[in-house]
């Protein structure tokens, strides 16, 4: 079941201190060459792994896709329906940094077929924006939303972060209040994770990074759950909230453990039971395409046991949880047969609940999700 496509644009006009995605400072990069290579990879991928179903979700991520010029971005977007067959109702998302796109760029994006935007707000506190090295002002979030709506794109999501260096509960409450007041349909809100090869990782090792206590971070999460529920945002995944059932269908592809195409430097894909990762460095990625190869750095066949493990720890991220019937249909055995005793033990600890149809995290389990997920990897 492969109905989704991810395309990676690895260029940024400024590098955030927390970001560990494959990205490069835009200036002096071979952007035109990269766009052509990504288009060529689409052609090669579509030929090597023919579609059996319509593409129902597309996500253009980064990096900052809107750091491309309108001409470059248009070429990349138009190549997608030229190489893949889309459904009439395809959800097509582009990541946007506030202030990174003008009226003309949004109109071009809309005309190309994009119908959803994910806007990287992160916080509405100007001091925190500076600490994490974001290059936009809080007011530019609302301006970006207005420009998008004027262009006819009204399925809008914003990204938020909590647990930021020096962040207080009052700052977090203010950010949530400002976010909920916007005409948006979706919020993704993630706690800060310090990843290797980031500026924050270096600062942490030097002892110069002051992070909130874990207890405060947990309080921020619990407050967010209650506040967003009151504001009409339903939690459908640990870190994702939607008004009026406007969930991110693309993200659900991952949490439902479905296969997907991945295009671009450093992109991941899951096709025909094999997880693949593309070369990340631009020279290696471009060289592979120039040599008429698919740009895979590694290919890892997923065993049946690994598929079942992934079904559980990704599916349990969803508030609905893991479907017992879907699991049994996919793997010809029940969850209890695949993981004997684990569900019972986690229920006794108050971390899981079970109905006739689903197994899902309790409110306590939400806070201890990683501990729950580890139970399905122990064997």
GROMACS .gro file of C-alpha atoms in nm:
model
  379
    1UNK     CA    1   0.000   0.000   0.000
    2UNK     CA    2   0.196   0.298  -0.128
    3UNK     CA    3  -0.014   0.612  -0.161
    4UNK     CA    4   0.220   0.886  -0.039
    5UNK     CA    5   0.515   1.088  -0.168
    6UNK     CA    6   0.772   1.290   0.025
    7UNK     CA    7   1.006   1.536  -0.151
    8UNK     CA    8   1.298   1.690   0.037
    9UNK     CA    9   1.430   2.040  -0.026
   10UNK     CA   10   1.751   2.069   0.182
   11UNK     CA   11   1.813   2.443   0.157
   12UNK     CA   12   1.766   2.707   0.427
   13UNK     CA   13   1.834   3.078   0.443
   14UNK     CA   14   1.919   3.036   0.812
   15UNK     CA   15   2.007   2.724   1.012
   16UNK     CA   16   1.805   2.671   1.332
   17UNK     CA   17   2.003   2.567   1.639
   18UNK     CA   18   1.787   2.256   1.704
   19UNK     CA   19   1.758   2.120   1.350
   20UNK     CA   20   1.918   1.787   1.262
   21UNK     CA   21   1.743   1.737   0.926
   22UNK     CA   22   1.954   1.716   0.613
   23UNK     CA   23   1.998   2.083   0.526
   24UNK     CA   24   2.245   2.331   0.377
   25UNK     CA   25   2.280   2.707   0.388
   26UNK     CA   26   2.124   2.827   0.062
   27UNK     CA   27   2.390   3.070  -0.053
   28UNK     CA   28   2.628   2.938  -0.323
   29UNK     CA   29   2.459   2.598  -0.344
   30UNK     CA   30   2.385   2.425  -0.679
   31UNK     CA   31   2.011   2.474  -0.639
   32UNK     CA   32   1.916   2.452  -1.008
   33UNK     CA   33   2.121   2.135  -1.045
   34UNK     CA   34   1.956   1.989  -0.735
   35UNK     CA   35   1.603   2.058  -0.860
   36UNK     CA   36   1.685   1.890  -1.192
   37UNK     CA   37   1.833   1.592  -1.007
   38UNK     CA   38   1.521   1.557  -0.787
   39UNK     CA   39   1.303   1.564  -1.099
   40UNK     CA   40   1.521   1.296  -1.256
   41UNK     CA   41   1.496   1.088  -0.938
   42UNK     CA   42   1.117   1.107  -0.965
   43UNK     CA   43   1.136   0.966  -1.316
   44UNK     CA   44   1.370   0.684  -1.216
   45UNK     CA   45   1.169   0.600  -0.904
   46UNK     CA   46   0.836   0.591  -1.085
   47UNK     CA   47   0.989   0.356  -1.343
   48UNK     CA   48   1.158   0.129  -1.088
   49UNK     CA   49   0.860   0.114  -0.849
   50UNK     CA   50   0.541   0.151  -1.055
   51UNK     CA   51   0.230   0.280  -0.884
   52UNK     CA   52  -0.053   0.042  -0.803
   53UNK     CA   53  -0.270   0.309  -0.641
   54UNK     CA   54  -0.321   0.683  -0.675
   55UNK     CA   55  -0.097   0.912  -0.472
   56UNK     CA   56  -0.324   1.045  -0.198
   57UNK     CA   57  -0.078   1.255   0.004
   58UNK     CA   58   0.226   1.464  -0.092
   59UNK     CA   59   0.456   1.646   0.146
   60UNK     CA   60   0.730   1.887   0.038
   61UNK     CA   61   0.959   1.930   0.337
   62UNK     CA   62   1.301   2.057   0.424
   63UNK     CA   63   1.498   2.252   0.485
   64UNK     CA   64   1.279   2.533   0.363
   65UNK     CA   65   1.103   2.456   0.033
   66UNK     CA   66   0.999   2.820  -0.005
   67UNK     CA   67   1.366   2.926   0.003
   68UNK     CA   68   1.367   2.819  -0.363
   69UNK     CA   69   1.285   3.084  -0.621
   70UNK     CA   70   0.935   3.070  -0.766
   71UNK     CA   71   1.078   2.934  -1.091
   72UNK     CA   72   1.273   2.658  -0.915
   73UNK     CA   73   0.985   2.560  -0.687
   74UNK     CA   74   0.736   2.563  -0.975
   75UNK     CA   75   0.957   2.326  -1.175
   76UNK     CA   76   0.981   2.087  -0.879
   77UNK     CA   77   0.607   2.095  -0.808
   78UNK     CA   78   0.502   2.050  -1.170
   79UNK     CA   79   0.727   1.745  -1.204
   80UNK     CA   80   0.521   1.556  -0.946
   81UNK     CA   81   0.200   1.503  -1.149
   82UNK     CA   82   0.416   1.451  -1.457
   83UNK     CA   83   0.571   1.143  -1.296
   84UNK     CA   84   0.309   1.018  -1.050
   85UNK     CA   85  -0.065   0.972  -1.086
   86UNK     CA   86  -0.252   1.173  -0.823
   87UNK     CA   87  -0.600   1.122  -0.683
   88UNK     CA   88  -0.858   1.395  -0.736
   89UNK     CA   89  -0.855   1.463  -0.361
   90UNK     CA   90  -0.480   1.440  -0.297
   91UNK     CA   91  -0.366   1.625   0.015
   92UNK     CA   92  -0.063   1.826  -0.098
   93UNK     CA   93   0.138   2.002   0.171
   94UNK     CA   94   0.434   2.240   0.145
   95UNK     CA   95   0.638   2.352   0.447
   96UNK     CA   96   0.665   2.731   0.473
   97UNK     CA   97   0.870   2.952   0.700
   98UNK     CA   98   0.689   3.272   0.803
   99UNK     CA   99   0.799   3.553   0.573
  100UNK     CA  100   0.960   3.321   0.318
  101UNK     CA  101   0.691   3.350   0.049
  102UNK     CA  102   0.517   3.647  -0.110
  103UNK     CA  103   0.180   3.679  -0.282
  104UNK     CA  104   0.309   3.561  -0.619
  105UNK     CA  105   0.481   3.253  -0.475
  106UNK     CA  106   0.167   3.146  -0.290
  107UNK     CA  107  -0.042   3.193  -0.603
  108UNK     CA  108   0.203   2.979  -0.799
  109UNK     CA  109   0.199   2.710  -0.528
  110UNK     CA  110  -0.181   2.702  -0.534
  111UNK     CA  111  -0.193   2.684  -0.913
  112UNK     CA  112   0.051   2.391  -0.910
  113UNK     CA  113  -0.196   2.191  -0.699
  114UNK     CA  114  -0.084   2.252  -0.340
  115UNK     CA  115  -0.380   2.274  -0.101
  116UNK     CA  116  -0.221   2.263   0.244
  117UNK     CA  117   0.062   2.448   0.419
  118UNK     CA  118   0.265   2.365   0.729
  119UNK     CA  119   0.394   2.691   0.875
  120UNK     CA  120   0.699   2.681   1.104
  121UNK     CA  121   0.594   2.923   1.378
  122UNK     CA  122   0.764   2.734   1.669
  123UNK     CA  123   0.697   3.012   1.923
  124UNK     CA  124   0.540   3.357   1.936
  125UNK     CA  125   0.798   3.486   2.182
  126UNK     CA  126   1.058   3.705   2.006
  127UNK     CA  127   1.333   3.627   2.257
  128UNK     CA  128   1.283   3.252   2.217
  129UNK     CA  129   1.280   3.286   1.838
  130UNK     CA  130   1.620   3.451   1.866
  131UNK     CA  131   1.751   3.180   2.100
  132UNK     CA  132   1.664   2.904   1.856
  133UNK     CA  133   1.797   3.111   1.563
  134UNK     CA  134   1.473   3.157   1.374
  135UNK     CA  135   1.478   3.446   1.129
  136UNK     CA  136   1.113   3.551   1.140
  137UNK     CA  137   0.912   3.783   1.365
  138UNK     CA  138   0.595   3.665   1.544
  139UNK     CA  139   0.374   3.895   1.336
  140UNK     CA  140   0.492   3.726   1.015
  141UNK     CA  141   0.300   3.410   1.107
  142UNK     CA  142  -0.034   3.588   1.077
  143UNK     CA  143   0.084   3.768   0.762
  144UNK     CA  144   0.182   3.435   0.604
  145UNK     CA  145  -0.160   3.293   0.687
  146UNK     CA  146  -0.332   3.594   0.528
  147UNK     CA  147  -0.128   3.564   0.209
  148UNK     CA  148  -0.200   3.192   0.187
  149UNK     CA  149  -0.573   3.245   0.232
  150UNK     CA  150  -0.572   3.523  -0.028
  151UNK     CA  151  -0.418   3.273  -0.269
  152UNK     CA  152  -0.695   3.024  -0.192
  153UNK     CA  153  -0.511   2.791   0.048
  154UNK     CA  154  -0.701   2.763   0.374
  155UNK     CA  155  -0.597   2.419   0.502
  156UNK     CA  156  -0.328   2.553   0.731
  157UNK     CA  157  -0.117   2.395   1.003
  158UNK     CA  158   0.145   2.550   1.229
  159UNK     CA  159   0.438   2.388   1.408
  160UNK     CA  160   0.511   2.475   1.770
  161UNK     CA  161   0.790   2.374   2.009
  162UNK     CA  162   0.806   2.355   2.387
  163UNK     CA  163   1.082   2.277   2.632
  164UNK     CA  164   1.294   2.546   2.466
  165UNK     CA  165   1.599   2.694   2.643
  166UNK     CA  166   1.480   2.925   2.918
  167UNK     CA  167   1.114   2.886   2.820
  168UNK     CA  168   0.865   2.952   3.099
  169UNK     CA  169   0.514   2.816   3.139
  170UNK     CA  170   0.377   3.168   3.083
  171UNK     CA  171   0.559   3.193   2.751
  172UNK     CA  172   0.419   2.857   2.647
  173UNK     CA  173   0.065   2.952   2.749
  174UNK     CA  174   0.094   3.275   2.551
  175UNK     CA  175   0.218   3.090   2.241
  176UNK     CA  176  -0.070   2.841   2.262
  177UNK     CA  177  -0.323   3.123   2.306
  178UNK     CA  178  -0.192   3.309   2.003
  179UNK     CA  179  -0.186   2.991   1.796
  180UNK     CA  180  -0.542   2.890   1.887
  181UNK     CA  181  -0.670   3.236   1.790
  182UNK     CA  182  -0.546   3.195   1.433
  183UNK     CA  183  -0.767   3.070   1.146
  184UNK     CA  184  -0.585   2.735   1.127
  185UNK     CA  185  -0.704   2.376   1.122
  186UNK     CA  186  -0.406   2.189   1.264
  187UNK     CA  187  -0.123   2.221   1.516
  188UNK     CA  188   0.189   2.004   1.545
  189UNK     CA  189   0.360   2.063   1.879
  190UNK     CA  190   0.685   1.889   1.970
  191UNK     CA  191   0.912   1.904   2.271
  192UNK     CA  192   1.269   2.003   2.200
  193UNK     CA  193   1.502   1.708   2.150
  194UNK     CA  194   1.875   1.773   2.151
  195UNK     CA  195   2.018   1.589   1.852
  196UNK     CA  196   2.384   1.535   1.757
  197UNK     CA  197   2.533   1.763   1.492
  198UNK     CA  198   2.325   2.060   1.604
  199UNK     CA  199   2.432   2.389   1.763
  200UNK     CA  200   2.228   2.306   2.073
  201UNK     CA  201   2.414   1.974   2.106
  202UNK     CA  202   2.745   2.159   2.107
  203UNK     CA  203   2.613   2.410   2.361
  204UNK     CA  204   2.486   2.129   2.584
  205UNK     CA  205   2.828   1.963   2.583
  206UNK     CA  206   2.987   2.295   2.677
  207UNK     CA  207   2.739   2.345   2.961
  208UNK     CA  208   2.600   2.666   2.810
  209UNK     CA  209   2.247   2.542   2.731
  210UNK     CA  210   1.986   2.589   3.002
  211UNK     CA  211   1.683   2.369   2.944
  212UNK     CA  212   1.358   2.352   3.145
  213UNK     CA  213   1.334   2.078   3.406
  214UNK     CA  214   1.163   1.758   3.290
  215UNK     CA  215   0.879   1.822   3.535
  216UNK     CA  216   0.811   2.160   3.373
  217UNK     CA  217   0.822   2.010   3.026
  218UNK     CA  218   0.567   1.748   3.133
  219UNK     CA  219   0.347   2.023   3.276
  220UNK     CA  220   0.371   2.210   2.946
  221UNK     CA  221   0.253   1.901   2.761
  222UNK     CA  222  -0.036   1.834   2.999
  223UNK     CA  223  -0.147   2.197   2.985
  224UNK     CA  224  -0.135   2.187   2.605
  225UNK     CA  225  -0.360   1.878   2.593
  226UNK     CA  226  -0.624   2.044   2.808
  227UNK     CA  227  -0.601   2.390   2.650
  228UNK     CA  228  -0.618   2.274   2.289
  229UNK     CA  229  -0.907   2.041   2.370
  230UNK     CA  230  -1.098   2.339   2.507
  231UNK     CA  231  -1.014   2.535   2.192
  232UNK     CA  232  -1.161   2.267   1.967
  233UNK     CA  233  -0.837   2.090   1.869
  234UNK     CA  234  -0.868   1.715   1.905
  235UNK     CA  235  -0.549   1.520   1.979
  236UNK     CA  236  -0.527   1.246   1.717
  237UNK     CA  237  -0.159   1.167   1.779
  238UNK     CA  238   0.080   1.236   2.067
  239UNK     CA  239   0.197   1.568   1.919
  240UNK     CA  240  -0.072   1.653   1.663
  241UNK     CA  241  -0.408   1.826   1.699
  242UNK     CA  242  -0.682   1.898   1.449
  243UNK     CA  243  -1.000   2.102   1.434
  244UNK     CA  244  -1.301   1.948   1.260
  245UNK     CA  245  -1.118   1.622   1.183
  246UNK     CA  246  -0.864   1.798   0.961
  247UNK     CA  247  -0.584   1.552   1.045
  248UNK     CA  248  -0.263   1.541   0.842
  249UNK     CA  249  -0.328   1.247   0.612
  250UNK     CA  250   0.039   1.239   0.515
  251UNK     CA  251   0.156   1.201   0.874
  252UNK     CA  252  -0.099   0.923   0.919
  253UNK     CA  253   0.081   0.736   0.641
  254UNK     CA  254   0.380   0.697   0.872
  255UNK     CA  255   0.181   0.618   1.186
  256UNK     CA  256  -0.029   0.364   0.998
  257UNK     CA  257   0.296   0.196   0.891
  258UNK     CA  258   0.218   0.232   0.520
  259UNK     CA  259   0.474   0.252   0.241
  260UNK     CA  260   0.574   0.577   0.068
  261UNK     CA  261   0.803   0.721  -0.197
  262UNK     CA  262   1.089   0.948  -0.085
  263UNK     CA  263   1.268   1.189  -0.319
  264UNK     CA  264   1.570   1.414  -0.258
  265UNK     CA  265   1.900   1.429  -0.072
  266UNK     CA  266   1.875   1.247   0.260
  267UNK     CA  267   1.514   1.144   0.195
  268UNK     CA  268   1.382   0.817   0.334
  269UNK     CA  269   1.144   0.584   0.151
  270UNK     CA  270   0.961   0.260   0.223
  271UNK     CA  271   0.886   0.064  -0.092
  272UNK     CA  272   0.816  -0.306  -0.151
  273UNK     CA  273   0.906  -0.398   0.205
  274UNK     CA  274   1.243  -0.220   0.200
  275UNK     CA  275   1.335   0.099   0.386
  276UNK     CA  276   1.583   0.311   0.192
  277UNK     CA  277   1.785   0.623   0.272
  278UNK     CA  278   1.926   0.850   0.005
  279UNK     CA  279   2.272   1.003   0.010
  280UNK     CA  280   2.261   1.321   0.216
  281UNK     CA  281   2.563   1.523   0.099
  282UNK     CA  282   2.477   1.710  -0.219
  283UNK     CA  283   2.785   1.598  -0.418
  284UNK     CA  284   2.709   1.230  -0.352
  285UNK     CA  285   2.340   1.270  -0.428
  286UNK     CA  286   2.405   1.463  -0.749
  287UNK     CA  287   2.678   1.220  -0.857
  288UNK     CA  288   2.448   0.919  -0.821
  289UNK     CA  289   2.178   1.082  -1.033
  290UNK     CA  290   2.435   1.192  -1.293
  291UNK     CA  291   2.553   0.830  -1.316
  292UNK     CA  292   2.196   0.722  -1.394
  293UNK     CA  293   2.154   0.552  -1.056
  294UNK     CA  294   1.896   0.574  -0.784
  295UNK     CA  295   2.074   0.764  -0.501
  296UNK     CA  296   2.045   0.507  -0.223
  297UNK     CA  297   2.299   0.510   0.058
  298UNK     CA  298   2.144   0.209   0.226
  299UNK     CA  299   1.861  -0.039   0.172
  300UNK     CA  300   1.719  -0.237   0.463
  301UNK     CA  301   1.460  -0.509   0.403
  302UNK     CA  302   1.204  -0.504   0.684
  303UNK     CA  303   1.140  -0.845   0.838
  304UNK     CA  304   0.790  -0.953   0.936
  305UNK     CA  305   0.887  -0.923   1.302
  306UNK     CA  306   1.012  -0.566   1.247
  307UNK     CA  307   0.694  -0.479   1.060
  308UNK     CA  308   0.485  -0.591   1.357
  309UNK     CA  309   0.703  -0.397   1.600
  310UNK     CA  310   0.671  -0.084   1.386
  311UNK     CA  311   0.295  -0.136   1.360
  312UNK     CA  312   0.276  -0.117   1.738
  313UNK     CA  313   0.511   0.163   1.833
  314UNK     CA  314   0.403   0.390   1.549
  315UNK     CA  315   0.035   0.303   1.575
  316UNK     CA  316   0.028   0.365   1.948
  317UNK     CA  317   0.128   0.726   1.881
  318UNK     CA  318  -0.225   0.774   1.748
  319UNK     CA  319  -0.492   0.852   2.007
  320UNK     CA  320  -0.716   0.600   1.834
  321UNK     CA  321  -0.440   0.346   1.880
  322UNK     CA  322  -0.369   0.022   1.694
  323UNK     CA  323  -0.653  -0.157   1.519
  324UNK     CA  324  -0.669  -0.520   1.628
  325UNK     CA  325  -0.847  -0.624   1.308
  326UNK     CA  326  -0.601  -0.445   1.081
  327UNK     CA  327  -0.307  -0.602   1.266
  328UNK     CA  328  -0.453  -0.951   1.235
  329UNK     CA  329  -0.536  -0.903   0.867
  330UNK     CA  330  -0.182  -0.785   0.793
  331UNK     CA  331   0.012  -1.042   0.992
  332UNK     CA  332  -0.223  -1.342   1.025
  333UNK     CA  333  -0.205  -1.340   1.403
  334UNK     CA  334  -0.342  -1.135   1.688
  335UNK     CA  335  -0.144  -0.873   1.877
  336UNK     CA  336  -0.142  -1.097   2.185
  337UNK     CA  337  -0.002  -1.384   1.979
  338UNK     CA  338   0.271  -1.161   1.837
  339UNK     CA  339   0.357  -1.003   2.174
  340UNK     CA  340   0.247  -1.249   2.444
  341UNK     CA  341   0.189  -1.093   2.784
  342UNK     CA  342   0.300  -0.741   2.689
  343UNK     CA  343  -0.045  -0.586   2.647
  344UNK     CA  344  -0.166  -0.735   2.976
  345UNK     CA  345   0.141  -0.608   3.159
  346UNK     CA  346   0.110  -0.254   3.022
  347UNK     CA  347  -0.262  -0.248   3.106
  348UNK     CA  348  -0.182  -0.350   3.463
  349UNK     CA  349   0.063  -0.059   3.482
  350UNK     CA  350  -0.210   0.178   3.365
  351UNK     CA  351  -0.028   0.265   3.043
  352UNK     CA  352  -0.260   0.098   2.789
  353UNK     CA  353  -0.634   0.061   2.747
  354UNK     CA  354  -0.811  -0.195   2.530
  355UNK     CA  355  -1.150  -0.215   2.360
  356UNK     CA  356  -1.292  -0.480   2.133
  357UNK     CA  357  -1.135  -0.301   1.836
  358UNK     CA  358  -0.834  -0.095   1.949
  359UNK     CA  359  -0.540  -0.082   2.188
  360UNK     CA  360  -0.433   0.271   2.284
  361UNK     CA  361  -0.228   0.475   2.532
  362UNK     CA  362  -0.390   0.602   2.850
  363UNK     CA  363  -0.339   0.960   2.964
  364UNK     CA  364  -0.050   0.834   3.178
  365UNK     CA  365   0.081   0.632   2.884
  366UNK     CA  366   0.095   0.947   2.673
  367UNK     CA  367   0.355   1.090   2.911
  368UNK     CA  368   0.556   0.767   2.912
  369UNK     CA  369   0.516   0.675   2.547
  370UNK     CA  370   0.879   0.582   2.486
  371UNK     CA  371   0.873   0.338   2.777
  372UNK     CA  372   0.565   0.172   2.627
  373UNK     CA  373   0.715   0.155   2.277
  374UNK     CA  374   1.031  -0.010   2.412
  375UNK     CA  375   0.825  -0.304   2.535
  376UNK     CA  376   0.752  -0.402   2.176
  377UNK     CA  377   1.121  -0.396   2.085
  378UNK     CA  378   1.250  -0.599   2.378
  379UNK     CA  379   1.249  -0.929   2.191
   0.00000   0.00000   0.00000
